[in-house]
Coordinates of C-alpha atoms and ligand atoms in Angstrom, one line a residue:
M1 CA 31.1 -35.3 -7.9
K2 CA 31.2 -38.4 -5.8
T3 CA 32.2 -38.2 -2.2
P4 CA 35.2 -40.5 -1.3
V5 CA 34.6 -42.6 1.8
F6 CA 37.6 -41.2 3.7
V7 CA 36.1 -37.7 3.6
T8 CA 33.1 -39.0 5.6
A9 CA 35.5 -40.2 8.3
A10 CA 37.3 -36.8 8.3
A11 CA 33.9 -35.1 8.6
L12 CA 33.1 -37.2 11.7
L13 CA 36.4 -36.1 13.2
L14 CA 35.6 -32.5 12.4
A15 CA 32.1 -32.7 13.8
P16 CA 32.9 -31.3 17.3
C17 CA 34.7 -28.4 15.6
L18 CA 31.6 -27.7 13.4
L19 CA 29.5 -27.9 16.6
A20 CA 31.7 -25.3 18.3
Q21 CA 31.3 -23.0 15.3
K22 CA 27.6 -23.4 15.3
A23 CA 27.5 -22.5 19.0
A24 CA 29.5 -19.4 18.2
Q25 CA 26.9 -18.3 15.6
P26 CA 24.4 -16.1 17.5
Q27 CA 20.8 -17.3 17.3
P28 CA 18.0 -15.0 15.9
S29 CA 15.1 -14.0 18.1
P30 CA 11.7 -15.6 17.1
G31 CA 10.7 -12.4 15.2
E32 CA 14.1 -12.3 13.4
A33 CA 13.8 -16.0 12.5
S34 CA 10.4 -15.5 11.0
L35 CA 11.6 -12.5 9.0
M36 CA 14.6 -14.5 7.7
G37 CA 12.3 -17.4 6.8
A38 CA 10.0 -15.1 4.8
V39 CA 12.6 -13.8 2.5
S40 CA 12.5 -15.6 -0.9
A41 CA 15.0 -15.8 -3.6
D42 CA 12.3 -16.5 -6.2
S43 CA 10.3 -13.5 -5.2
M44 CA 13.3 -11.3 -5.9
R45 CA 14.1 -13.1 -9.1
G46 CA 10.6 -12.2 -10.2
D47 CA 11.1 -8.5 -9.4
V48 CA 14.5 -8.1 -11.1
S49 CA 13.5 -10.1 -14.2
F50 CA 10.7 -7.7 -14.8
L51 CA 12.4 -4.4 -13.9
A52 CA 15.5 -5.3 -15.9
S53 CA 13.6 -6.6 -18.9
D54 CA 14.4 -5.1 -22.3
L55 CA 10.8 -3.8 -22.5
L56 CA 11.6 -1.2 -19.8
E57 CA 14.4 0.1 -22.0
G58 CA 16.9 0.7 -19.2
R59 CA 14.6 2.9 -17.0
D60 CA 16.1 6.2 -18.0
T61 CA 15.0 9.4 -16.1
P62 CA 12.5 10.4 -17.5
S63 CA 11.2 7.7 -19.8
R64 CA 8.2 5.4 -20.4
G65 CA 10.2 2.5 -19.0
L66 CA 10.7 4.3 -15.7
E67 CA 7.0 5.1 -15.5
I68 CA 6.2 1.4 -16.0
A69 CA 8.7 0.5 -13.3
A70 CA 7.1 3.0 -10.9
E71 CA 3.7 1.5 -11.6
Y72 CA 5.0 -2.0 -10.9
L73 CA 6.5 -0.9 -7.6
A74 CA 3.3 0.7 -6.5
S75 CA 1.4 -2.4 -7.5
Q76 CA 3.7 -4.5 -5.3
F77 CA 3.1 -2.3 -2.3
R78 CA -0.6 -2.3 -3.0
A79 CA -0.5 -6.1 -3.2
M80 CA 1.1 -6.2 0.3
G81 CA -1.5 -3.8 1.7
M82 CA 1.4 -1.5 2.7
K83 CA 0.3 2.1 3.6
P84 CA 1.0 4.7 0.8
A85 CA 3.2 7.5 1.8
G86 CA 3.6 9.6 -1.3
T87 CA 1.8 12.8 -2.3
D88 CA -0.3 10.9 -4.8
G89 CA -0.9 7.4 -3.4
Y90 CA 2.5 5.7 -3.4
F91 CA 4.0 8.4 -5.6
Q92 CA 5.9 11.3 -4.3
I93 CA 5.5 13.5 -7.4
A94 CA 8.4 15.8 -8.3
E95 CA 8.0 18.5 -11.0
Y96 CA 11.1 18.6 -13.2
A97 CA 11.8 19.9 -16.7
V98 CA 14.0 18.4 -19.4
V99 CA 15.9 21.4 -20.6
Q100 CA 17.7 21.5 -24.0
P101 CA 19.8 24.6 -24.5
V102 CA 19.6 26.3 -27.9
T103 CA 22.9 27.2 -29.4
E104 CA 21.7 29.3 -32.3
G105 CA 22.1 32.9 -31.3
F106 CA 24.4 32.2 -28.3
T107 CA 27.2 34.7 -27.8
L108 CA 29.8 35.2 -25.1
T109 CA 32.6 37.8 -25.2
L110 CA 35.2 38.4 -22.5
E111 CA 37.2 41.6 -22.8
S112 CA 40.4 42.7 -21.0
A113 CA 42.2 46.0 -21.4
A114 CA 44.5 44.3 -24.0
A115 CA 42.4 41.7 -25.7
K116 CA 38.9 40.4 -26.6
Y117 CA 38.0 36.7 -26.4
G118 CA 35.0 35.3 -28.2
V119 CA 33.6 32.0 -27.0
K120 CA 31.9 29.7 -29.6
A121 CA 28.6 28.0 -28.9
E122 CA 30.1 24.5 -29.5
K123 CA 32.6 25.1 -26.7
V124 CA 30.0 25.7 -24.0
M125 CA 27.3 24.0 -21.9
V126 CA 24.6 26.4 -20.9
T127 CA 22.3 26.0 -17.9
A128 CA 19.4 28.4 -18.1
M129 CA 15.6 28.2 -17.7
K130 CA 15.0 31.2 -19.8
A131 CA 16.6 33.7 -22.2
A132 CA 19.2 36.1 -20.7
Q133 CA 21.6 38.8 -21.8
G134 CA 24.1 41.3 -20.5
A135 CA 26.6 43.8 -21.9
A136 CA 30.0 45.0 -20.6
L137 CA 29.4 43.5 -17.1
E138 CA 32.1 43.7 -14.5
V139 CA 33.6 40.2 -14.0
V140 CA 34.1 39.0 -10.4
Q141 CA 36.5 36.1 -10.0
I142 CA 35.6 33.6 -7.4
D143 CA 37.8 30.8 -6.2
L144 CA 35.5 27.8 -5.2
A145 CA 38.3 26.4 -3.0
G146 CA 38.0 29.5 -0.7
E147 CA 35.4 31.5 1.1
L148 CA 32.6 32.9 -1.1
P149 CA 32.3 36.7 -1.4
A150 CA 29.2 38.6 0.0
R151 CA 26.1 38.8 -2.2
A152 CA 26.6 42.6 -2.8
A153 CA 30.0 41.8 -4.5
V154 CA 28.3 39.5 -6.9
E155 CA 24.8 40.8 -7.6
G156 CA 24.2 42.0 -11.2
K157 CA 27.8 41.1 -12.2
A158 CA 29.4 38.3 -14.1
A159 CA 30.8 35.7 -11.7
L160 CA 33.8 33.8 -13.1
L161 CA 34.5 30.7 -11.1
K162 CA 37.8 29.1 -10.5
S163 CA 37.3 25.4 -9.6
P164 CA 39.8 23.0 -8.2
G165 CA 40.2 20.8 -11.3
R166 CA 37.4 18.3 -11.4
M167 CA 34.2 19.6 -9.8
T168 CA 33.8 18.1 -6.3
R169 CA 30.4 17.9 -4.6
E170 CA 31.5 20.8 -2.4
A171 CA 32.5 22.9 -5.4
M172 CA 29.1 22.1 -7.1
R173 CA 27.3 23.2 -4.0
K174 CA 29.3 26.5 -3.9
R175 CA 28.5 27.0 -7.6
E176 CA 24.8 26.7 -6.8
Q177 CA 25.2 29.2 -3.9
V178 CA 26.8 31.7 -6.3
R179 CA 24.0 31.2 -8.8
A180 CA 21.6 32.1 -6.0
M181 CA 23.4 35.4 -5.2
G182 CA 21.8 37.2 -8.1
P183 CA 24.7 37.6 -10.6
A184 CA 23.7 38.2 -14.2
V185 CA 25.6 35.1 -15.3
V186 CA 27.9 32.5 -13.8
I187 CA 30.9 31.5 -16.0
S188 CA 33.1 28.5 -15.3
F189 CA 35.5 26.1 -17.0
T190 CA 34.8 22.4 -17.5
P191 CA 37.1 19.5 -18.7
Y192 CA 34.2 18.0 -20.7
L193 CA 30.9 18.9 -22.3
S194 CA 27.6 17.1 -22.5
G195 CA 25.2 18.0 -25.2
R196 CA 22.5 15.8 -23.6
P197 CA 19.3 17.5 -22.3
Q198 CA 19.5 18.4 -18.6
L199 CA 17.1 17.5 -15.9
R200 CA 16.2 20.5 -13.7
Q201 CA 13.8 21.0 -10.9
A202 CA 10.9 23.1 -12.2
G203 CA 10.5 25.0 -9.0
A204 CA 11.0 28.7 -8.2
V205 CA 14.5 28.2 -6.9
E206 CA 15.8 27.0 -10.2
A207 CA 13.8 29.6 -12.1
A208 CA 15.4 32.3 -10.0
A209 CA 19.0 31.0 -10.3
A210 CA 21.4 32.8 -12.6
P211 CA 22.1 31.3 -16.0
S212 CA 25.4 29.5 -16.1
I213 CA 27.9 29.0 -18.9
A214 CA 30.5 26.2 -18.6
I215 CA 33.4 26.6 -21.1
Q216 CA 35.6 23.7 -22.3
D217 CA 38.8 25.5 -23.4
S218 CA 41.9 25.1 -21.2
E219 CA 43.8 27.5 -23.5
L220 CA 41.3 30.3 -22.9
Q221 CA 41.3 29.5 -19.2
K222 CA 45.1 30.1 -19.0
Q223 CA 44.9 33.3 -21.0
L224 CA 42.2 34.7 -18.7
D225 CA 44.2 33.8 -15.6
G226 CA 46.7 36.5 -16.4
A227 CA 44.5 38.9 -18.2
G228 CA 43.7 41.3 -15.3
A229 CA 40.3 43.0 -15.0
L230 CA 37.6 41.6 -17.4
K231 CA 34.2 42.6 -18.8
A232 CA 31.7 40.1 -20.1
S233 CA 28.9 40.4 -22.7
F234 CA 26.6 37.5 -23.4
Q235 CA 23.3 36.4 -25.1
I236 CA 21.6 33.2 -24.1
P237 CA 18.6 32.1 -26.2
A238 CA 15.5 30.6 -24.4
P239 CA 16.0 26.8 -24.1
V240 CA 13.5 24.2 -25.2
M241 CA 11.8 22.8 -22.1
E242 CA 9.6 19.8 -21.6
P243 CA 7.9 19.2 -18.2
A244 CA 8.5 15.8 -16.6
K245 CA 6.6 14.6 -13.5
L246 CA 9.0 12.2 -11.8
K247 CA 8.1 9.8 -9.0
N248 CA 9.7 8.4 -5.9
V249 CA 7.7 5.4 -4.8
V250 CA 7.1 5.5 -1.0
A251 CA 5.3 3.3 1.5
V252 CA 5.4 3.1 5.3
L253 CA 5.0 0.3 7.8
E254 CA 3.9 2.1 11.0
G255 CA 5.7 1.3 14.2
T256 CA 4.0 0.1 17.4
G257 CA 6.1 1.9 20.0
P258 CA 4.0 4.7 21.6
V259 CA 6.9 7.2 21.2
L260 CA 9.1 5.4 18.7
K261 CA 6.4 5.0 16.0
N262 CA 7.0 8.7 15.3
Q263 CA 10.6 8.0 14.4
Y264 CA 11.5 6.6 11.0
I265 CA 14.0 4.3 9.4
I266 CA 14.3 4.6 5.6
L267 CA 15.2 1.5 3.5
S268 CA 15.8 2.5 -0.1
G269 CA 17.1 1.7 -3.6
H270 CA 17.0 3.5 -6.9
Y271 CA 14.8 2.1 -9.6
D272 CA 16.1 4.1 -12.5
H273 CA 19.1 3.2 -14.7
T274 CA 20.8 4.8 -17.7
G275 CA 18.4 3.9 -20.5
V276 CA 19.5 3.0 -24.0
N277 CA 23.0 3.8 -25.1
P278 CA 22.5 6.1 -28.2
R279 CA 25.8 4.8 -29.7
G280 CA 27.1 1.3 -30.0
E281 CA 25.9 -1.8 -31.9
G282 CA 23.9 -4.8 -31.0
D283 CA 22.3 -4.8 -27.5
R284 CA 22.2 -1.1 -26.5
I285 CA 19.7 -1.5 -23.6
M286 CA 21.3 -0.8 -20.3
N287 CA 19.2 -3.2 -18.2
G288 CA 20.5 -2.2 -14.8
A289 CA 19.7 -5.5 -13.2
N290 CA 22.3 -5.4 -10.5
D291 CA 22.3 -1.6 -10.6
D292 CA 19.8 -1.2 -9.2
A293 CA 16.8 -3.4 -9.8
S294 CA 18.5 -5.7 -7.2
G295 CA 18.5 -3.0 -4.4
T296 CA 14.9 -2.1 -5.4
S297 CA 13.9 -5.7 -5.0
V298 CA 15.6 -6.0 -1.6
V299 CA 13.5 -3.1 -0.4
L300 CA 10.3 -4.7 -1.7
E301 CA 11.2 -8.1 -0.2
I302 CA 11.9 -6.7 3.3
A303 CA 8.5 -5.0 3.1
R304 CA 6.9 -8.3 2.1
A305 CA 8.7 -10.2 4.9
F306 CA 7.3 -7.8 7.5
V307 CA 3.8 -8.0 6.1
K308 CA 3.8 -11.8 5.7
T309 CA 5.1 -12.5 9.2
G310 CA 3.2 -9.8 11.0
V311 CA 6.4 -8.8 12.8
K312 CA 5.9 -5.3 14.1
P313 CA 8.8 -2.9 14.6
K314 CA 8.6 -0.2 17.3
R315 CA 9.9 2.6 15.0
S316 CA 8.2 3.1 11.6
I317 CA 9.9 1.8 8.5
V318 CA 9.7 3.8 5.3
F319 CA 10.3 1.9 2.1
A320 CA 11.5 4.4 -0.6
L321 CA 12.5 3.8 -4.2
W322 CA 14.2 6.7 -6.0
F323 CA 14.1 8.0 -9.5
G324 CA 17.1 9.7 -11.2
E325 CA 20.0 8.3 -9.2
E326 CA 22.1 7.8 -12.3
K327 CA 21.5 11.4 -13.4
G328 CA 22.9 12.8 -10.1
L329 CA 21.0 11.5 -7.1
F330 CA 17.9 13.5 -8.1
G331 CA 15.1 11.4 -6.4
S332 CA 16.9 11.0 -3.0
T333 CA 17.9 14.7 -3.1
Y334 CA 14.3 15.7 -3.8
Y335 CA 13.1 13.6 -0.8
A336 CA 15.8 15.0 1.5
E337 CA 14.6 18.5 0.5
N338 CA 10.9 17.6 0.6
P339 CA 10.7 14.8 3.2
V340 CA 7.4 13.0 3.6
F341 CA 8.3 12.4 7.3
P342 CA 10.4 15.1 9.0
L343 CA 14.2 14.4 8.7
K344 CA 14.6 15.4 12.3
D345 CA 12.5 12.3 13.1
T346 CA 14.3 10.1 10.6
V347 CA 17.0 8.2 12.6
A348 CA 18.6 6.1 9.9
M349 CA 18.7 5.5 6.2
V350 CA 20.0 2.3 4.5
N351 CA 20.2 2.3 0.7
F352 CA 20.8 -0.9 -1.2
E353 CA 22.9 -1.2 -4.3
H354 CA 24.5 -4.0 -6.3
M355 CA 23.0 -6.7 -4.2
G356 CA 22.8 -9.6 -6.7
R357 CA 26.2 -10.1 -8.4
T358 CA 28.8 -12.1 -6.6
D359 CA 31.4 -11.9 -9.4
G360 CA 32.9 -8.6 -8.3
D361 CA 35.9 -7.1 -10.1
E362 CA 38.2 -8.3 -7.3
G363 CA 36.9 -11.9 -7.1
S364 CA 33.9 -13.7 -5.6
T365 CA 31.9 -11.9 -3.0
L366 CA 29.8 -14.9 -2.2
G367 CA 28.6 -14.8 1.4
R368 CA 30.0 -11.3 1.9
M369 CA 28.4 -7.8 2.2
S370 CA 29.9 -4.3 2.5
L371 CA 28.8 -0.9 3.5
T372 CA 30.0 2.5 2.3
G373 CA 31.4 4.5 5.2
I374 CA 31.1 1.4 7.2
D375 CA 32.7 2.9 10.3
Y376 CA 31.0 6.3 10.1
T377 CA 28.0 5.3 12.1
E378 CA 26.7 2.5 14.3
I379 CA 24.7 1.0 11.4
G380 CA 27.8 -0.9 10.2
Q381 CA 27.9 -2.7 13.6
F382 CA 24.2 -3.5 13.3
M383 CA 24.8 -5.0 9.9
A384 CA 27.9 -6.9 11.1
D385 CA 25.9 -8.4 14.1
A386 CA 23.0 -9.4 11.9
G387 CA 25.5 -10.8 9.4
R388 CA 26.7 -13.2 12.2
V389 CA 23.2 -14.4 12.8
V390 CA 22.7 -15.2 9.1
G391 CA 26.2 -16.3 8.4
I392 CA 27.3 -13.4 6.2
D393 CA 30.6 -11.7 6.5
V394 CA 30.1 -7.9 6.7
Y395 CA 33.4 -6.3 5.8
K396 CA 35.1 -3.0 5.3
H397 CA 36.6 -2.5 1.8
E398 CA 39.8 -0.6 2.6
K399 CA 39.5 1.7 -0.4
N400 CA 35.9 1.6 -1.7
S401 CA 34.1 1.8 1.6
D402 CA 35.2 5.5 1.9
L403 CA 35.4 6.2 -1.8
F404 CA 31.8 5.2 -2.6
F405 CA 30.2 6.9 0.3
S406 CA 29.3 10.0 -1.7
R407 CA 28.3 8.0 -4.8
S408 CA 24.8 6.9 -3.9
D409 CA 21.5 8.0 -2.6
N410 CA 22.6 7.9 1.1
Q411 CA 24.7 11.1 0.5
P412 CA 21.9 13.7 0.6
F413 CA 20.7 12.2 3.9
A414 CA 24.1 12.1 5.3
D415 CA 24.6 15.7 4.3
A416 CA 21.5 16.6 6.3
G417 CA 22.9 14.7 9.3
V418 CA 20.9 11.4 9.1
P419 CA 23.1 8.3 9.6
A420 CA 23.0 6.9 6.1
H421 CA 24.9 4.3 4.1
A422 CA 24.8 2.3 1.0
V423 CA 24.9 -1.5 1.5
L424 CA 26.4 -3.5 -1.3
G425 CA 26.9 -7.1 -2.3
C426 CA 29.9 -6.0 -4.5
Y427 CA 31.3 -2.6 -5.5
I428 CA 32.3 -2.8 -9.2
F429 CA 31.3 -5.9 -11.3
P430 CA 32.1 -6.9 -14.9
D431 CA 28.9 -5.5 -16.6
Y432 CA 28.7 -2.3 -14.5
H433 CA 26.9 0.3 -16.5
R434 CA 26.9 -1.9 -19.6
P435 CA 24.1 -3.6 -21.6
G436 CA 25.3 -6.9 -20.1
D437 CA 24.0 -6.1 -16.6
E438 CA 21.1 -8.5 -17.0
W439 CA 18.8 -10.3 -14.6
H440 CA 19.9 -13.9 -15.2
K441 CA 23.5 -13.1 -14.0
L442 CA 22.5 -12.4 -10.4
D443 CA 22.8 -15.0 -7.6
Y444 CA 19.4 -14.8 -6.0
D445 CA 20.1 -17.3 -3.2
N446 CA 23.0 -15.1 -2.0
M447 CA 20.9 -12.0 -2.5
A448 CA 18.2 -13.6 -0.3
R449 CA 20.9 -14.2 2.4
L450 CA 22.0 -10.5 2.3
T451 CA 18.4 -9.4 2.4
R452 CA 17.9 -11.5 5.6
V453 CA 20.9 -9.6 7.2
A454 CA 19.3 -6.3 6.2
A455 CA 15.9 -7.3 7.6
V456 CA 17.3 -8.4 10.9
A457 CA 19.4 -5.3 11.2
A458 CA 16.4 -3.1 10.3
L459 CA 14.3 -4.7 13.0
R460 CA 17.0 -4.2 15.6
M461 CA 17.5 -0.6 14.7
A462 CA 13.8 -0.1 14.8
N463 CA 13.5 -1.6 18.2
R464 CA 16.6 -0.4 20.1
A465 CA 15.7 2.5 22.4
K466 CA 18.7 4.6 21.3
P467 CA 18.8 5.5 17.5
P468 CA 22.1 4.7 15.7
A469 CA 24.7 7.4 16.2
W470 CA 27.5 8.9 14.1
N471 CA 31.0 7.8 15.0
A472 CA 32.5 11.1 16.0
A473 CA 35.9 9.5 16.5
N474 CA 36.3 9.0 12.8
P475 CA 37.6 12.3 11.4
R476 CA 35.8 11.7 8.1
T477 CA 32.4 12.2 9.8
A478 CA 33.1 15.7 11.1
Q479 CA 30.7 17.5 8.6
Y480 CA 28.0 14.9 9.2
V481 CA 28.3 15.0 13.0
K482 CA 27.9 18.8 12.8
A483 CA 24.9 18.5 10.5
S484 CA 23.3 15.9 12.8
Q485 CA 23.7 18.1 15.8
E486 CA 21.9 20.9 13.9
L487 CA 19.2 18.4 12.7
Y488 CA 18.4 16.6 15.9
G489 CA 19.4 19.2 18.5
S490 CA 20.4 17.7 21.8
K491 CA 18.2 14.5 21.3
Ligands
ZN1 ZN1 23.3 2.3 -8.6

């Protein structure tokens, strides 16, 4: 478009105003400026176009595409000369099993004084690592909304769980607690069934947990509610199991502070996606370019910026890329349970999601960035301040900021007490979890600007004497503040 002459005159008149705006924009320190200069949109376009290519088949956990992606990430860290921080080079190996329940031979009968209820195999989802059976067991009813009974009340019996409608994270955690109390079986009701194979940790904890049977039958649920005392008999055939070695990809940039170098900031993203849609026609590959090849690339690019510029943070920075987020935060949960660097020395965690698309469901997010739980810790303020340096508006989404806090890989770290968030370019976007989430739809220039914000904020968090704190004034942080006091002690 041609610029009319009068606009030029208007621009001259506006000049002092622009000048004033410029002065209001805080200037980066020399280290921050060189980090900002080192972040390249093309570099990230390269990462995302490979990770989200059809050949990687949507990076399902586990899959060959995921393996190739992990190898790519390791090769990128290797090319930077970044120090490996896995259990096998850059890989933190996690032993899992893909478990496919066997329905043939499955039986479950619940019996009251007045009636006998048989439950069909096609109405259940079984979770079990081996065959199991029981006859005429006493049924203990447990309300997951209340206090759990003592182990002695549950051991050797059939635990029947009452859950508050849809299973919350809290309810799932309680269900796992009940499974660990030594009941013969755990029975619950579920609104929907999945016949897909399940991903389970292959360790001793899972092997020792009681088998569980989730029933999809609201009619039966109502009948049992008023049925009085119950007895349960069941037979669970051994499942078909296939071992899967899964990999978080982890590297570390060691800090230079004599004391602070023993403290860690994690920057992360998940490199898996949802694979190939078994149904549907035409393009069935869920490429996961924005979700979350974009966040994965942001992590790589910040690492590259530090290496290229030689800028040295005082605290150490851990670059971590997770498997299995889409299957239920598996990679990040594994790390939080088996941390490479102690969690008590991990002072912050920033996880990147959806960093490339600017055509969010609620309109353009160009030049804008958000955090989940933005006012839960000081990290939101770090990002907002860095945003002003770069010229990016870091904002609170009134609904999604809270709503999405538990929906990404920051959650297991927050649960452990570590100040942890997801940073996003947009929340929901048109191709979210669809085959259309492809690499050419991302705005890489905007993504580079968001990455500059994150790099500046990471450097500041790494250098400030005091680590970022939880905001205890926000009532939503209560459980995290408590966990953080247990994790860090009085530090
Ligand atoms: Zn994601």
